Short mmCIF file of C-alpha atoms in Angstrom, two decimals:
data_model
loop_
_atom_site.label_atom_id
_atom_site.label_comp_id
_atom_site.label_asym_id
_atom_site.label_seq_id
_atom_site.Cartn_x
_atom_site.Cartn_y
_atom_site.Cartn_z
CA MET A 1 6.61 0.87 -25.43
CA ARG A 2 5.63 -0.67 -22.09
CA LEU A 3 6.36 -4.18 -23.44
CA PHE A 4 9.75 -3.04 -24.74
CA LEU A 5 10.56 -1.51 -21.35
CA LEU A 6 9.60 -4.69 -19.52
CA LEU A 7 11.68 -6.91 -21.83
CA THR A 8 14.63 -4.55 -21.48
CA LEU A 9 14.41 -4.62 -17.70
CA LEU A 10 14.29 -8.40 -17.59
CA LEU A 11 17.18 -8.82 -20.04
CA LEU A 12 19.33 -6.45 -18.01
CA THR A 13 18.66 -8.28 -14.74
CA PRO A 14 21.96 -9.60 -13.32
CA VAL A 15 22.15 -13.39 -13.05
CA VAL A 16 23.45 -13.21 -9.48
CA SER A 17 20.26 -11.46 -8.36
CA LEU A 18 17.80 -14.07 -9.63
CA ALA A 19 16.70 -14.89 -6.09
CA GLN A 20 13.72 -17.18 -5.72
CA GLY A 21 13.05 -16.34 -2.10
CA GLY A 22 13.95 -14.17 0.83
CA VAL A 23 12.81 -11.94 3.66
CA VAL A 24 12.07 -8.22 3.56
CA HIS A 25 11.52 -5.96 6.56
CA TYR A 26 9.29 -2.95 5.85
CA SER A 27 8.36 0.13 7.78
CA HIS A 28 4.60 0.60 7.44
CA THR A 29 3.26 4.11 7.95
CA PHE A 30 -0.50 4.46 7.99
CA LYS A 31 -3.29 6.77 9.03
CA ILE A 32 -5.10 6.11 12.31
CA LEU A 33 -8.86 6.47 12.16
CA ASP A 34 -10.71 6.79 15.49
CA GLY A 35 -13.99 5.46 14.12
CA LYS A 36 -16.00 6.41 17.19
CA GLY A 37 -17.96 3.57 18.74
CA ALA A 38 -19.90 3.07 21.95
CA SER A 39 -16.78 2.22 23.96
CA ASN A 40 -14.99 5.36 22.72
CA ALA A 41 -17.98 7.47 23.76
CA VAL A 42 -17.95 6.06 27.30
CA VAL A 43 -14.27 6.88 27.69
CA GLU A 44 -14.68 10.38 26.26
CA ILE A 45 -17.71 11.36 28.34
CA GLY A 46 -16.33 9.77 31.48
CA GLY A 47 -13.22 11.90 31.12
CA GLN A 48 -15.24 15.06 30.47
CA GLN A 49 -17.35 14.46 33.58
CA ASN A 50 -14.16 14.17 35.60
CA GLY A 51 -12.86 17.43 34.16
CA GLU A 52 -10.35 15.72 31.91
CA ASP A 53 -9.61 16.62 28.32
CA TYR A 54 -10.16 13.95 25.70
CA ILE A 55 -6.79 13.74 23.97
CA GLN A 56 -6.77 12.74 20.34
CA GLY A 57 -3.99 10.41 19.29
CA PRO A 58 -1.53 11.04 16.44
CA GLU A 59 -2.83 11.08 12.88
CA HIS A 60 -0.24 8.58 11.64
CA THR A 61 1.93 5.86 13.12
CA THR A 62 4.65 3.55 11.83
CA MET A 63 5.06 -0.15 12.53
CA SER A 64 7.38 -2.90 11.26
CA ARG A 65 6.21 -5.68 8.96
CA THR A 66 8.06 -8.76 7.68
CA LEU A 67 7.49 -10.34 4.26
CA VAL A 68 8.65 -13.92 3.67
CA PHE A 69 8.46 -14.87 0.00
CA ASN A 70 9.40 -17.30 -2.72
CA SER A 71 8.53 -17.45 -6.42
CA THR A 72 4.97 -18.72 -5.82
CA THR A 73 3.81 -17.58 -2.34
CA SER A 74 4.37 -14.89 0.28
CA LEU A 75 3.48 -14.33 3.92
CA MET A 76 3.40 -10.92 5.62
CA HIS A 77 3.13 -10.56 9.39
CA PRO A 78 4.02 -8.08 12.16
CA SER A 79 7.73 -7.98 12.90
CA ASP A 80 6.91 -8.18 16.63
CA VAL A 81 4.29 -10.29 18.39
CA GLN A 82 1.62 -7.61 18.64
CA SER A 83 -1.18 -6.77 16.26
CA PHE A 84 -1.67 -3.27 14.94
CA GLU A 85 -4.04 -1.06 13.07
CA ILE A 86 -3.92 -0.59 9.33
CA GLY A 87 -4.68 2.51 7.28
CA ALA A 88 -8.25 3.34 6.25
CA ARG A 89 -9.75 1.03 8.84
CA PRO A 90 -11.32 1.75 12.25
CA ASN A 91 -9.20 1.30 15.34
CA TRP A 92 -10.81 -1.96 16.45
CA GLU A 93 -9.70 -3.91 13.37
CA TYR A 94 -6.36 -5.71 13.54
CA ILE A 95 -4.68 -7.54 10.68
CA ASP A 96 -1.95 -9.95 11.70
CA THR A 97 -1.20 -12.16 8.73
CA MET A 98 -1.54 -12.02 4.95
CA PHE A 99 -0.75 -15.11 2.83
CA VAL A 100 -0.71 -14.84 -0.97
CA ASP A 101 -0.61 -17.68 -3.50
CA PHE A 102 0.44 -16.18 -6.83
CA GLU A 103 -0.10 -19.35 -8.86
CA LYS A 104 -3.70 -19.75 -7.68
CA GLY A 105 -4.35 -16.00 -7.58
CA THR A 106 -5.74 -16.18 -4.03
CA TYR A 107 -5.04 -14.74 -0.59
CA SER A 108 -5.82 -15.63 3.03
CA GLN A 109 -5.94 -12.89 5.64
CA TRP A 110 -6.24 -13.38 9.38
CA VAL A 111 -8.22 -10.47 10.84
CA GLU A 112 -9.50 -9.66 14.30
CA PHE A 113 -12.50 -7.34 14.21
CA ASN A 114 -14.27 -6.23 17.37
CA ALA A 115 -12.48 -9.07 19.26
CA ASP A 116 -13.73 -11.75 16.80
CA PRO A 117 -11.17 -13.61 14.63
CA TYR A 118 -11.86 -14.06 10.92
CA LEU A 119 -10.04 -15.84 8.12
CA VAL A 120 -10.79 -13.85 4.97
CA LYS A 121 -10.14 -15.95 1.86
CA ASP A 122 -10.68 -14.66 -1.66
CA GLN A 123 -9.27 -14.06 -5.11
CA LEU A 124 -6.52 -11.48 -5.45
CA PRO A 125 -7.93 -8.16 -6.64
CA ARG A 126 -7.13 -7.31 -10.23
CA VAL A 127 -4.80 -4.32 -10.36
CA SER A 128 -3.88 -2.77 -13.72
CA TRP A 129 -0.31 -1.66 -13.09
CA ARG A 130 1.19 0.81 -15.55
CA LEU A 131 4.98 0.65 -15.91
CA THR A 132 6.95 3.86 -16.32
CA ASP A 133 10.48 4.57 -17.48
CA GLU A 134 11.44 6.07 -14.09
CA ASN A 135 14.09 4.08 -12.22
CA ARG A 136 16.63 4.52 -9.44
CA MET A 137 18.67 2.57 -6.92
CA TYR A 138 17.19 1.51 -3.58
CA LEU A 139 18.91 -0.69 -0.97
CA GLY A 140 21.44 -1.67 -3.62
CA HIS A 141 18.79 -2.77 -6.11
CA ARG A 142 17.50 -1.08 -9.24
CA VAL A 143 13.81 -0.23 -8.86
CA VAL A 144 11.27 0.88 -11.46
CA LYS A 145 8.18 2.96 -10.84
CA ALA A 146 4.69 1.61 -11.56
CA THR A 147 1.33 3.24 -10.90
CA ALA A 148 -2.24 1.98 -10.59
CA THR A 149 -5.67 3.32 -9.69
CA ILE A 150 -7.17 1.51 -6.70
CA ASP A 151 -10.55 2.58 -5.32
CA SER A 152 -10.38 5.77 -7.40
CA SER A 153 -7.02 6.82 -5.98
CA VAL A 154 -3.51 6.57 -7.42
CA VAL A 155 -1.02 4.13 -5.93
CA GLU A 156 2.70 4.40 -6.65
CA ALA A 157 4.92 1.32 -6.36
CA TRP A 158 8.63 0.79 -6.95
CA PHE A 159 9.62 -2.78 -7.83
CA SER A 160 12.98 -4.40 -8.50
CA PRO A 161 13.36 -6.49 -11.69
CA ASP A 162 16.65 -7.64 -10.09
CA ILE A 163 14.47 -9.82 -7.82
CA PRO A 164 12.02 -11.38 -10.32
CA VAL A 165 9.24 -12.53 -8.00
CA PRO A 166 5.68 -11.09 -7.98
CA ALA A 167 5.67 -10.48 -4.20
CA GLY A 168 5.04 -7.25 -2.33
CA PRO A 169 3.65 -5.88 0.92
CA GLY A 170 -0.04 -6.53 1.64
CA LEU A 171 -1.98 -6.83 -1.63
CA TYR A 172 0.44 -4.61 -3.55
CA ASN A 173 1.95 -7.32 -5.73
CA ARG A 174 1.99 -9.12 -9.09
CA LEU A 175 4.54 -6.83 -10.69
CA PRO A 176 7.58 -8.19 -12.63
CA GLY A 177 9.79 -7.85 -9.57
CA LEU A 178 9.69 -7.58 -5.77
CA VAL A 179 7.89 -4.41 -4.58
CA LEU A 180 10.10 -2.42 -2.21
CA LEU A 181 8.22 0.89 -1.94
CA VAL A 182 4.50 1.70 -2.00
CA THR A 183 2.71 5.02 -1.52
CA HIS A 184 -1.10 5.11 -1.31
CA ALA A 185 -1.60 8.77 -0.43
CA ALA A 186 -5.41 8.69 -0.35
CA VAL A 187 -5.42 6.38 2.69
CA GLY A 188 -2.23 7.76 4.18
CA GLU A 189 -0.28 4.53 3.70
CA VAL A 190 3.39 3.99 2.88
CA TYR A 191 5.45 0.78 2.80
CA ALA A 192 9.23 1.19 2.64
CA ALA A 193 11.65 -1.74 2.66
CA GLU A 194 14.40 -1.31 5.24
CA SER A 195 16.38 -4.51 4.67
CA ILE A 196 16.42 -7.43 2.24
CA ASP A 197 17.81 -10.93 2.87
CA LEU A 198 17.81 -13.13 -0.23
CA ALA A 199 18.71 -16.35 1.59
CA PRO A 200 15.91 -18.85 0.77
CA PRO A 201 13.53 -19.02 3.78
CA PRO A 202 11.27 -21.92 4.83
CA PRO A 203 8.10 -22.06 2.69
CA PRO A 204 5.44 -19.55 3.86
CA ILE A 205 2.51 -21.19 5.66
CA ALA A 206 -1.04 -19.87 5.26
CA PRO A 207 -3.07 -18.94 8.38
CA SER A 208 -5.75 -21.50 9.24
CA THR A 209 -7.68 -20.21 12.27
CA GLY A 210 -10.69 -17.91 12.56
CA ARG A 211 -14.16 -17.90 11.04
CA GLU A 212 -13.72 -18.40 7.30
CA VAL A 213 -15.50 -15.80 5.17
CA SER A 214 -15.15 -14.21 1.75
CA ALA A 215 -13.99 -10.60 1.40
CA ASP A 216 -17.53 -9.49 0.50
CA ARG A 217 -19.05 -11.28 3.50
CA TYR A 218 -16.45 -9.84 5.84
CA ASN A 219 -17.16 -6.33 4.59
CA GLN A 220 -20.89 -6.91 5.18
CA ILE A 221 -20.21 -8.01 8.76
CA LYS A 222 -17.96 -5.02 9.36
CA THR A 223 -20.43 -2.55 7.87
CA SER A 224 -23.27 -3.94 10.01
CA GLN A 225 -21.25 -3.78 13.23
CA LEU A 226 -19.97 -0.29 12.49
CA ALA A 227 -23.53 0.91 11.87
CA ARG A 228 -24.63 -0.60 15.19
CA SER A 229 -21.73 1.08 17.02
CA LYS A 230 -22.66 4.39 15.40
CA ARG A 231 -26.28 4.07 16.59
CA LEU A 232 -25.14 3.25 20.13
CA TYR A 233 -22.74 6.16 20.11
CA GLU A 234 -25.38 8.62 18.91
CA LYS A 235 -27.88 7.36 21.49
CA PHE A 236 -25.32 7.70 24.27
CA MET A 237 -24.35 11.22 23.22
CA ARG A 238 -27.98 12.38 22.94
CA GLN A 239 -28.63 11.17 26.46
CA HIS A 240 -25.80 13.43 27.61
CA GLY A 241 -26.89 16.37 25.44
CA ASN A 242 -23.72 16.40 23.40
CA LEU A 243 -23.87 15.01 19.86
CA PRO A 244 -21.05 16.12 17.57
CA ASP A 245 -20.94 15.37 13.86
CA PHE A 246 -20.27 11.74 13.08
CA PRO A 247 -19.04 10.84 9.60
#
């Protein structure tokens, strides 16, 4: 049934829409995690000692992201010149650039963590997308719903077989059409395309700066530094007689 649906979608794809490249602008809504560290504790306690309230920021925020793609590669970067936080990560991790090579099945991700730049290079994660028979129109293109389970949570993506490239925002890709909408409710993340330009762009260029590490090694570095920040935070709060719960 799924194979029949896929073949039907591809056969019905209009010839005029067989774009091999373009640019998509997405709104990216994501959850902000404070991830208390030693520096956060200093700011909080300093404010309390001065009689000031420590004001928590908003739970979610929305930024703009740009995806440049062709039939074999894609590059996603902030639509403006500033970095920003990404869902399900602490607030001192910034991800500027994501390059994906679909033919090689690899990605390169420029990340700044705790003021140190890293170039994370690894294989694309294997995602078992399940196609559905749900479809609708979005930004003038027919889109079809697909779902997958990632890290034990359900992700919903809407892709357009009218634009038969495997590109999508972040690592949400390798579907039989450009991904225009993604909802990952468990981490409070939503990508929504706001405009599509199918004029062929210059070839995407992979990032090349930063300390090169694998995804596993980067996660080890991040886990170690987060644990150290937690210990410093707890020590600081004990010295001031005020230690709240820390996840």
